[in-house]
Amino acid sequence: MTRVLFASFVAAAVGYLAGAMRPTPRPSAPVVETRVVRVPTPIPASIALPAHARAEPEPPQRRPEPASEHRAAVEVGRALVARVLAAGRLVDEDAAALRALLPRLEGADDEELMATLLPAINDGRVLVATDGPPF
Amino acid sequence: MRRLLLIVGILGFSTTAFAGYKWGQPVTIDTTARSATGTMGTARATADSVQYLECAASAGTSNVVAQCWARDAAGTTVACRSFNNYIFSALAAINSDSRITFTWDATGTCTTVSVQTGSSYQPKTP
């Protein structure tokens, strides 16, 4: 009798343990969506770079014309205008030289040169003897 | 024969009736008023091989240059030059059928440039 009771107890215990160890079905895992939201954080003034330091680097500038070349162009222009005024005529060669020279002059030098030549042309002191425009 | 004459007459009349107003001006220079004017088509069409009317606009990275020249039938030549943005912009309106008028000051600086374009102006022909 005792054996029967013991065997029943063991069987119940085994059954209990077996039931406890059986994996229980899990509910389907929820889909988790992750979003990264960046909130701009003000940079403390103590560590912020100045605006010019943060700007994109500028493309390389054209090398400025050396001062000596510029001075030479101004001198050539003055000599040309002086020669034209002295001759009282502006010929095709002068016009071609002016067309080549003027883009190399800076604003003030250009103005100075043309403020000498243009009134002479417009007043008739210099005869424009070119096929086309005088410069 | 009479019918042929009638047709020719009608065609001739039609051409006259539908021709618009035409006008042109050769290069005219007033050195006292410091003014030059003319229509491009007429200046080119003159038989003298002397007249011209021309403007040029050029720009760099930091400045603009506008210049105009004119020579009349007598060979009088005038020119002006300007770095002014308004003068420069006006030159953009010029086309080959335009009438151009420009004025200048005592230094040769362009003071005004006027560009007119109209149906009456003679178109430029080769």
PDB file of C-alpha atoms in Angstrom:
ATOM      1  CA  MET A   1       0.000   0.000   0.000  1.00  0.00           C
ATOM      2  CA  THR A   2       2.750   2.282   0.960  1.00  0.00           C
ATOM      3  CA  ARG A   3       4.496   1.455  -2.304  1.00  0.00           C
ATOM      4  CA  VAL A   4       1.406   2.286  -4.245  1.00  0.00           C
ATOM      5  CA  LEU A   5       1.059   5.601  -2.467  1.00  0.00           C
ATOM      6  CA  PHE A   6       4.742   6.378  -2.994  1.00  0.00           C
ATOM      7  CA  ALA A   7       4.547   5.526  -6.695  1.00  0.00           C
ATOM      8  CA  SER A   8       1.477   7.736  -7.080  1.00  0.00           C
ATOM      9  CA  PHE A   9       3.263  10.559  -5.329  1.00  0.00           C
ATOM     10  CA  VAL A  10       6.309  10.217  -7.552  1.00  0.00           C
ATOM     11  CA  ALA A  11       4.169  10.110 -10.676  1.00  0.00           C
ATOM     12  CA  ALA A  12       2.290  13.223  -9.600  1.00  0.00           C
ATOM     13  CA  ALA A  13       5.500  15.002  -8.835  1.00  0.00           C
ATOM     14  CA  VAL A  14       7.012  14.084 -12.178  1.00  0.00           C
ATOM     15  CA  GLY A  15       3.847  15.188 -13.934  1.00  0.00           C
ATOM     16  CA  TYR A  16       3.864  18.465 -12.120  1.00  0.00           C
ATOM     17  CA  LEU A  17       7.487  19.110 -12.932  1.00  0.00           C
ATOM     18  CA  ALA A  18       6.984  18.174 -16.567  1.00  0.00           C
ATOM     19  CA  GLY A  19       4.091  20.579 -16.831  1.00  0.00           C
ATOM     20  CA  ALA A  20       6.049  23.342 -15.196  1.00  0.00           C
ATOM     21  CA  MET A  21       9.005  22.926 -17.551  1.00  0.00           C
ATOM     22  CA  ARG A  22       6.900  22.911 -20.734  1.00  0.00           C
ATOM     23  CA  PRO A  23       7.511  26.168 -22.570  1.00  0.00           C
ATOM     24  CA  THR A  24       4.495  28.356 -22.571  1.00  0.00           C
ATOM     25  CA  PRO A  25       3.550  29.965 -25.867  1.00  0.00           C
ATOM     26  CA  ARG A  26       4.643  33.607 -25.943  1.00  0.00           C
ATOM     27  CA  PRO A  27       2.559  36.332 -27.504  1.00  0.00           C
ATOM     28  CA  SER A  28       3.978  37.604 -30.796  1.00  0.00           C
ATOM     29  CA  ALA A  29       6.725  40.120 -30.212  1.00  0.00           C
ATOM     30  CA  PRO A  30       5.589  43.729 -30.809  1.00  0.00           C
ATOM     31  CA  VAL A  31       7.274  45.692 -33.641  1.00  0.00           C
ATOM     32  CA  VAL A  32       9.432  48.314 -32.100  1.00  0.00           C
ATOM     33  CA  GLU A  33      10.125  51.398 -34.266  1.00  0.00           C
ATOM     34  CA  THR A  34      13.099  53.441 -33.303  1.00  0.00           C
ATOM     35  CA  ARG A  35      13.391  57.048 -34.317  1.00  0.00           C
ATOM     36  CA  VAL A  36      16.304  59.246 -33.594  1.00  0.00           C
ATOM     37  CA  VAL A  37      15.293  62.819 -33.146  1.00  0.00           C
ATOM     38  CA  ARG A  38      18.088  65.298 -32.909  1.00  0.00           C
ATOM     39  CA  VAL A  39      17.238  68.299 -30.913  1.00  0.00           C
ATOM     40  CA  PRO A  40      19.535  71.193 -31.690  1.00  0.00           C
ATOM     41  CA  THR A  41      21.457  72.092 -28.685  1.00  0.00           C
ATOM     42  CA  PRO A  42      22.685  75.617 -28.398  1.00  0.00           C
ATOM     43  CA  ILE A  43      26.440  75.789 -28.355  1.00  0.00           C
ATOM     44  CA  PRO A  44      27.728  77.789 -25.469  1.00  0.00           C
ATOM     45  CA  ALA A  45      29.278  81.019 -26.613  1.00  0.00           C
ATOM     46  CA  SER A  46      32.451  80.114 -24.795  1.00  0.00           C
ATOM     47  CA  ILE A  47      33.191  77.213 -27.172  1.00  0.00           C
ATOM     48  CA  ALA A  48      31.346  78.320 -30.361  1.00  0.00           C
ATOM     49  CA  LEU A  49      33.522  79.137 -33.348  1.00  0.00           C
ATOM     50  CA  PRO A  50      33.181  82.568 -34.915  1.00  0.00           C
ATOM     51  CA  ALA A  51      31.096  82.696 -38.113  1.00  0.00           C
ATOM     52  CA  HIS A  52      34.061  83.181 -40.405  1.00  0.00           C
ATOM     53  CA  ALA A  53      35.757  80.100 -38.924  1.00  0.00           C
ATOM     54  CA  ARG A  54      32.714  77.925 -39.613  1.00  0.00           C
ATOM     55  CA  ALA A  55      32.155  79.143 -43.173  1.00  0.00           C
ATOM     56  CA  GLU A  56      33.076  76.950 -46.110  1.00  0.00           C
ATOM     57  CA  PRO A  57      36.538  77.651 -47.381  1.00  0.00           C
ATOM     58  CA  GLU A  58      36.413  80.059 -50.301  1.00  0.00           C
ATOM     59  CA  PRO A  59      37.686  78.940 -53.687  1.00  0.00           C
ATOM     60  CA  PRO A  60      41.143  80.154 -54.439  1.00  0.00           C
ATOM     61  CA  GLN A  61      41.143  83.718 -55.658  1.00  0.00           C
ATOM     62  CA  ARG A  62      42.828  84.719 -58.857  1.00  0.00           C
ATOM     63  CA  ARG A  63      46.285  85.885 -58.122  1.00  0.00           C
ATOM     64  CA  PRO A  64      46.232  89.671 -58.041  1.00  0.00           C
ATOM     65  CA  GLU A  65      48.280  91.299 -60.686  1.00  0.00           C
ATOM     66  CA  PRO A  66      51.610  92.304 -59.214  1.00  0.00           C
ATOM     67  CA  ALA A  67      51.867  95.985 -58.502  1.00  0.00           C
ATOM     68  CA  SER A  68      54.800  96.371 -60.845  1.00  0.00           C
ATOM     69  CA  GLU A  69      52.830  94.942 -63.803  1.00  0.00           C
ATOM     70  CA  HIS A  70      49.916  97.174 -62.948  1.00  0.00           C
ATOM     71  CA  ARG A  71      52.142 100.228 -62.759  1.00  0.00           C
ATOM     72  CA  ALA A  72      53.656  99.276 -66.094  1.00  0.00           C
ATOM     73  CA  ALA A  73      50.184  99.054 -67.683  1.00  0.00           C
ATOM     74  CA  VAL A  74      49.305 102.493 -66.326  1.00  0.00           C
ATOM     75  CA  GLU A  75      52.527 103.938 -67.712  1.00  0.00           C
ATOM     76  CA  VAL A  76      51.937 102.349 -71.119  1.00  0.00           C
ATOM     77  CA  GLY A  77      48.431 103.799 -71.138  1.00  0.00           C
ATOM     78  CA  ARG A  78      49.599 107.284 -70.214  1.00  0.00           C
ATOM     79  CA  ALA A  79      52.289 107.191 -72.894  1.00  0.00           C
ATOM     80  CA  LEU A  80      49.773 105.998 -75.468  1.00  0.00           C
ATOM     81  CA  VAL A  81      47.287 108.730 -74.667  1.00  0.00           C
ATOM     82  CA  ALA A  82      50.032 111.360 -74.646  1.00  0.00           C
ATOM     83  CA  ARG A  83      51.209 110.215 -78.053  1.00  0.00           C
ATOM     84  CA  VAL A  84      47.672 110.265 -79.476  1.00  0.00           C
ATOM     85  CA  LEU A  85      47.059 113.761 -78.091  1.00  0.00           C
ATOM     86  CA  ALA A  86      50.330 115.013 -79.516  1.00  0.00           C
ATOM     87  CA  ALA A  87      49.602 113.509 -82.918  1.00  0.00           C
ATOM     88  CA  GLY A  88      45.987 114.658 -82.902  1.00  0.00           C
ATOM     89  CA  ARG A  89      45.055 111.323 -84.482  1.00  0.00           C
ATOM     90  CA  LEU A  90      44.014 107.971 -83.178  1.00  0.00           C
ATOM     91  CA  VAL A  91      44.710 105.163 -85.639  1.00  0.00           C
ATOM     92  CA  ASP A  92      43.838 101.482 -85.736  1.00  0.00           C
ATOM     93  CA  GLU A  93      47.033 100.446 -83.907  1.00  0.00           C
ATOM     94  CA  ASP A  94      46.193 102.838 -81.065  1.00  0.00           C
ATOM     95  CA  ALA A  95      42.651 101.488 -80.880  1.00  0.00           C
ATOM     96  CA  ALA A  96      43.947  97.922 -80.699  1.00  0.00           C
ATOM     97  CA  ALA A  97      46.456  98.872 -77.996  1.00  0.00           C
ATOM     98  CA  LEU A  98      43.719 100.578 -75.969  1.00  0.00           C
ATOM     99  CA  ARG A  99      41.423  97.577 -76.272  1.00  0.00           C
ATOM    100  CA  ALA A 100      44.178  95.335 -74.935  1.00  0.00           C
ATOM    101  CA  LEU A 101      45.174  97.741 -72.200  1.00  0.00           C
ATOM    102  CA  LEU A 102      41.898  98.908 -70.693  1.00  0.00           C
ATOM    103  CA  PRO A 103      40.889  95.575 -69.103  1.00  0.00           C
ATOM    104  CA  ARG A 104      44.215  95.546 -67.244  1.00  0.00           C
ATOM    105  CA  LEU A 105      43.633  98.913 -65.619  1.00  0.00           C
ATOM    106  CA  GLU A 106      41.876  99.426 -62.335  1.00  0.00           C
ATOM    107  CA  GLY A 107      38.879 101.744 -62.111  1.00  0.00           C
ATOM    108  CA  ALA A 108      40.717 104.888 -61.010  1.00  0.00           C
ATOM    109  CA  ASP A 109      43.491 104.471 -63.569  1.00  0.00           C
ATOM    110  CA  ASP A 110      40.993 103.728 -66.324  1.00  0.00           C
ATOM    111  CA  GLU A 111      39.005 106.833 -65.401  1.00  0.00           C
ATOM    112  CA  GLU A 112      42.104 109.000 -65.327  1.00  0.00           C
ATOM    113  CA  LEU A 113      43.231 107.807 -68.721  1.00  0.00           C
ATOM    114  CA  MET A 114      39.853 108.081 -70.395  1.00  0.00           C
ATOM    115  CA  ALA A 115      39.104 111.430 -68.775  1.00  0.00           C
ATOM    116  CA  THR A 116      42.095 112.680 -70.750  1.00  0.00           C
ATOM    117  CA  LEU A 117      41.406 110.919 -74.027  1.00  0.00           C
ATOM    118  CA  LEU A 118      37.611 111.077 -74.348  1.00  0.00           C
ATOM    119  CA  PRO A 119      37.204 114.872 -74.115  1.00  0.00           C
ATOM    120  CA  ALA A 120      39.903 115.223 -76.772  1.00  0.00           C
ATOM    121  CA  ILE A 121      37.994 112.865 -79.065  1.00  0.00           C
ATOM    122  CA  ASN A 122      34.632 114.458 -78.347  1.00  0.00           C
ATOM    123  CA  ASP A 123      35.954 118.011 -78.789  1.00  0.00           C
ATOM    124  CA  GLY A 124      37.586 117.136 -82.082  1.00  0.00           C
ATOM    125  CA  ARG A 125      41.154 117.700 -80.836  1.00  0.00           C
ATOM    126  CA  VAL A 126      41.876 114.071 -81.716  1.00  0.00           C
ATOM    127  CA  LEU A 127      40.705 112.810 -85.073  1.00  0.00           C
ATOM    128  CA  VAL A 128      39.578 109.205 -84.902  1.00  0.00           C
ATOM    129  CA  ALA A 129      41.067 107.686 -88.040  1.00  0.00           C
ATOM    130  CA  THR A 130      40.081 104.106 -87.388  1.00  0.00           C
ATOM    131  CA  ASP A 131      37.936 101.731 -89.370  1.00  0.00           C
ATOM    132  CA  GLY A 132      35.825 101.027 -86.297  1.00  0.00           C
ATOM    133  CA  PRO A 133      35.424 102.331 -82.763  1.00  0.00           C
ATOM    134  CA  PRO A 134      38.399 104.123 -81.184  1.00  0.00           C
ATOM    135  CA  PHE A 135      38.794 101.602 -78.330  1.00  0.00           C
TER     136      PHE A 135
ATOM    137  CA  MET B   1      -5.080  92.492-120.813  1.00  0.00           C
ATOM    138  CA  ARG B   2      -7.477  94.697-118.911  1.00  0.00           C
ATOM    139  CA  ARG B   3      -7.928  91.940-116.323  1.00  0.00           C
ATOM    140  CA  LEU B   4      -4.164  91.624-115.914  1.00  0.00           C
ATOM    141  CA  LEU B   5      -3.819  95.353-115.365  1.00  0.00           C
ATOM    142  CA  LEU B   6      -6.599  95.186-112.798  1.00  0.00           C
ATOM    143  CA  ILE B   7      -4.847  92.427-110.881  1.00  0.00           C
ATOM    144  CA  VAL B   8      -1.536  94.253-110.930  1.00  0.00           C
ATOM    145  CA  GLY B   9      -3.273  97.393-109.739  1.00  0.00           C
ATOM    146  CA  ILE B  10      -4.963  95.596-106.876  1.00  0.00           C
ATOM    147  CA  LEU B  11      -1.721  93.975-105.786  1.00  0.00           C
ATOM    148  CA  GLY B  12       0.086  97.273-105.904  1.00  0.00           C
ATOM    149  CA  PHE B  13      -2.629  98.991-103.959  1.00  0.00           C
ATOM    150  CA  SER B  14      -2.678  96.209-101.365  1.00  0.00           C
ATOM    151  CA  THR B  15       1.035  96.468-100.761  1.00  0.00           C
ATOM    152  CA  THR B  16       0.752 100.176-100.234  1.00  0.00           C
ATOM    153  CA  ALA B  17      -2.323  99.940 -98.065  1.00  0.00           C
ATOM    154  CA  PHE B  18      -0.798  97.453 -95.612  1.00  0.00           C
ATOM    155  CA  ALA B  19       2.696  98.869 -95.357  1.00  0.00           C
ATOM    156  CA  GLY B  20       3.262 100.309 -91.921  1.00  0.00           C
ATOM    157  CA  TYR B  21       4.880 103.546 -90.994  1.00  0.00           C
ATOM    158  CA  LYS B  22       8.599 103.422 -91.628  1.00  0.00           C
ATOM    159  CA  TRP B  23      11.200 105.706 -90.220  1.00  0.00           C
ATOM    160  CA  GLY B  24      14.910 105.736 -89.724  1.00  0.00           C
ATOM    161  CA  GLN B  25      17.594 108.124 -88.683  1.00  0.00           C
ATOM    162  CA  PRO B  26      21.210 108.286 -89.755  1.00  0.00           C
ATOM    163  CA  VAL B  27      23.841 108.954 -87.117  1.00  0.00           C
ATOM    164  CA  THR B  28      23.353 112.483 -85.866  1.00  0.00           C
ATOM    165  CA  ILE B  29      25.869 114.071 -83.504  1.00  0.00           C
ATOM    166  CA  ASP B  30      25.491 117.303 -81.590  1.00  0.00           C
ATOM    167  CA  THR B  31      28.805 118.089 -79.917  1.00  0.00           C
ATOM    168  CA  THR B  32      27.377 121.192 -78.237  1.00  0.00           C
ATOM    169  CA  ALA B  33      24.575 119.272 -76.597  1.00  0.00           C
ATOM    170  CA  ARG B  34      26.940 116.294 -76.223  1.00  0.00           C
ATOM    171  CA  SER B  35      24.445 113.932 -77.776  1.00  0.00           C
ATOM    172  CA  ALA B  36      24.507 111.263 -80.464  1.00  0.00           C
ATOM    173  CA  THR B  37      21.590 109.365 -81.916  1.00  0.00           C
ATOM    174  CA  GLY B  38      20.541 107.171 -84.798  1.00  0.00           C
ATOM    175  CA  THR B  39      18.791 103.970 -85.775  1.00  0.00           C
ATOM    176  CA  MET B  40      20.959 100.936 -86.247  1.00  0.00           C
ATOM    177  CA  GLY B  41      19.373  99.840 -89.515  1.00  0.00           C
ATOM    178  CA  THR B  42      19.609 103.235 -91.143  1.00  0.00           C
ATOM    179  CA  ALA B  43      23.176 103.823 -89.998  1.00  0.00           C
ATOM    180  CA  ARG B  44      24.206 100.538 -91.535  1.00  0.00           C
ATOM    181  CA  ALA B  45      22.229 101.025 -94.715  1.00  0.00           C
ATOM    182  CA  THR B  46      23.789 104.382 -95.568  1.00  0.00           C
ATOM    183  CA  ALA B  47      25.985 104.352 -98.644  1.00  0.00           C
ATOM    184  CA  ASP B  48      28.794 106.401 -97.133  1.00  0.00           C
ATOM    185  CA  SER B  49      30.737 103.555 -95.457  1.00  0.00           C
ATOM    186  CA  VAL B  50      31.548 105.982 -92.662  1.00  0.00           C
ATOM    187  CA  GLN B  51      28.708 106.020 -90.162  1.00  0.00           C
ATOM    188  CA  TYR B  52      28.415 103.682 -87.261  1.00  0.00           C
ATOM    189  CA  LEU B  53      26.623 103.521 -83.969  1.00  0.00           C
ATOM    190  CA  GLU B  54      27.798 101.035 -81.422  1.00  0.00           C
ATOM    191  CA  CYS B  55      27.628 100.259 -77.708  1.00  0.00           C
ATOM    192  CA  ALA B  56      29.403  97.631 -75.674  1.00  0.00           C
ATOM    193  CA  ALA B  57      28.804  96.215 -72.213  1.00  0.00           C
ATOM    194  CA  SER B  58      31.415  94.220 -70.386  1.00  0.00           C
ATOM    195  CA  ALA B  59      31.552  93.003 -66.808  1.00  0.00           C
ATOM    196  CA  GLY B  60      34.197  91.698 -64.480  1.00  0.00           C
ATOM    197  CA  THR B  61      33.836  90.170 -61.039  1.00  0.00           C
ATOM    198  CA  SER B  62      33.782  93.556 -59.376  1.00  0.00           C
ATOM    199  CA  ASN B  63      32.757  96.129 -61.949  1.00  0.00           C
ATOM    200  CA  VAL B  64      30.827  96.809 -65.126  1.00  0.00           C
ATOM    201  CA  VAL B  65      31.829  98.930 -68.087  1.00  0.00           C
ATOM    202  CA  ALA B  66      29.473 100.455 -70.611  1.00  0.00           C
ATOM    203  CA  GLN B  67      30.695 102.339 -73.635  1.00  0.00           C
ATOM    204  CA  CYS B  68      29.149 103.810 -76.752  1.00  0.00           C
ATOM    205  CA  TRP B  69      30.605 105.273 -79.930  1.00  0.00           C
ATOM    206  CA  ALA B  70      29.150 107.030 -82.913  1.00  0.00           C
ATOM    207  CA  ARG B  71      30.492 108.462 -86.156  1.00  0.00           C
ATOM    208  CA  ASP B  72      28.389 110.511 -88.519  1.00  0.00           C
ATOM    209  CA  ALA B  73      28.641 110.896 -92.268  1.00  0.00           C
ATOM    210  CA  ALA B  74      31.033 113.829 -91.882  1.00  0.00           C
ATOM    211  CA  GLY B  75      33.444 111.678 -89.900  1.00  0.00           C
ATOM    212  CA  THR B  76      32.821 113.283 -86.531  1.00  0.00           C
ATOM    213  CA  THR B  77      33.416 110.649 -83.895  1.00  0.00           C
ATOM    214  CA  VAL B  78      32.263 110.717 -80.295  1.00  0.00           C
ATOM    215  CA  ALA B  79      32.585 108.202 -77.503  1.00  0.00           C
ATOM    216  CA  CYS B  80      31.635 107.785 -73.880  1.00  0.00           C
ATOM    217  CA  ARG B  81      32.370 105.309 -71.162  1.00  0.00           C
ATOM    218  CA  SER B  82      30.721 104.563 -67.823  1.00  0.00           C
ATOM    219  CA  PHE B  83      31.012 102.259 -64.819  1.00  0.00           C
ATOM    220  CA  ASN B  84      27.441 103.003 -63.766  1.00  0.00           C
ATOM    221  CA  ASN B  85      25.115 100.034 -63.262  1.00  0.00           C
ATOM    222  CA  TYR B  86      22.058 101.837 -64.631  1.00  0.00           C
ATOM    223  CA  ILE B  87      23.826 102.825 -67.827  1.00  0.00           C
ATOM    224  CA  PHE B  88      25.159  99.299 -68.130  1.00  0.00           C
ATOM    225  CA  SER B  89      21.681  97.790 -67.678  1.00  0.00           C
ATOM    226  CA  ALA B  90      20.143 100.001 -70.363  1.00  0.00           C
ATOM    227  CA  LEU B  91      22.472  98.518 -72.957  1.00  0.00           C
ATOM    228  CA  ALA B  92      20.795  95.136 -72.513  1.00  0.00           C
ATOM    229  CA  ALA B  93      17.731  96.498 -74.328  1.00  0.00           C
ATOM    230  CA  ILE B  94      19.622  97.207 -77.537  1.00  0.00           C
ATOM    231  CA  ASN B  95      18.949  95.031 -80.535  1.00  0.00           C
ATOM    232  CA  SER B  96      19.850  95.350 -84.175  1.00  0.00           C
ATOM    233  CA  ASP B  97      16.750  97.416 -84.991  1.00  0.00           C
ATOM    234  CA  SER B  98      17.039  99.854 -82.093  1.00  0.00           C
ATOM    235  CA  ARG B  99      17.337 103.579 -82.061  1.00  0.00           C
ATOM    236  CA  ILE B 100      20.082 104.594 -79.647  1.00  0.00           C
ATOM    237  CA  THR B 101      20.667 107.981 -78.128  1.00  0.00           C
ATOM    238  CA  PHE B 102      23.493 108.652 -75.710  1.00  0.00           C
ATOM    239  CA  THR B 103      24.832 111.711 -73.982  1.00  0.00           C
ATOM    240  CA  TRP B 104      28.076 112.408 -72.174  1.00  0.00           C
ATOM    241  CA  ASP B 105      29.658 114.967 -69.919  1.00  0.00           C
ATOM    242  CA  ALA B 106      32.850 116.990 -70.181  1.00  0.00           C
ATOM    243  CA  THR B 107      34.950 114.053 -68.973  1.00  0.00           C
ATOM    244  CA  GLY B 108      33.544 111.668 -71.585  1.00  0.00           C
ATOM    245  CA  THR B 109      31.452 109.764 -69.066  1.00  0.00           C
ATOM    246  CA  CYS B 110      28.128 108.541 -70.449  1.00  0.00           C
ATOM    247  CA  THR B 111      25.344 110.379 -68.659  1.00  0.00           C
ATOM    248  CA  THR B 112      22.317 108.814 -70.364  1.00  0.00           C
ATOM    249  CA  VAL B 113      21.643 105.988 -72.773  1.00  0.00           C
ATOM    250  CA  SER B 114      18.214 105.731 -74.345  1.00  0.00           C
ATOM    251  CA  VAL B 115      17.163 102.670 -76.300  1.00  0.00           C
ATOM    252  CA  GLN B 116      14.016 102.649 -78.397  1.00  0.00           C
ATOM    253  CA  THR B 117      12.716  99.767 -80.433  1.00  0.00           C
ATOM    254  CA  GLY B 118       9.739 100.098 -82.715  1.00  0.00           C
ATOM    255  CA  SER B 119       8.056  98.659 -85.757  1.00  0.00           C
ATOM    256  CA  SER B 120       8.810 101.802 -87.749  1.00  0.00           C
ATOM    257  CA  TYR B 121      12.571 101.485 -87.443  1.00  0.00           C
ATOM    258  CA  GLN B 122      14.351 100.162 -90.429  1.00  0.00           C
ATOM    259  CA  PRO B 123      15.654  96.665 -89.768  1.00  0.00           C
ATOM    260  CA  LYS B 124      19.300  96.056 -90.286  1.00  0.00           C
ATOM    261  CA  THR B 125      20.034  94.423 -93.591  1.00  0.00           C
ATOM    262  CA  PRO B 126      23.307  93.025 -94.868  1.00  0.00           C
TER     263      PRO B 126
END
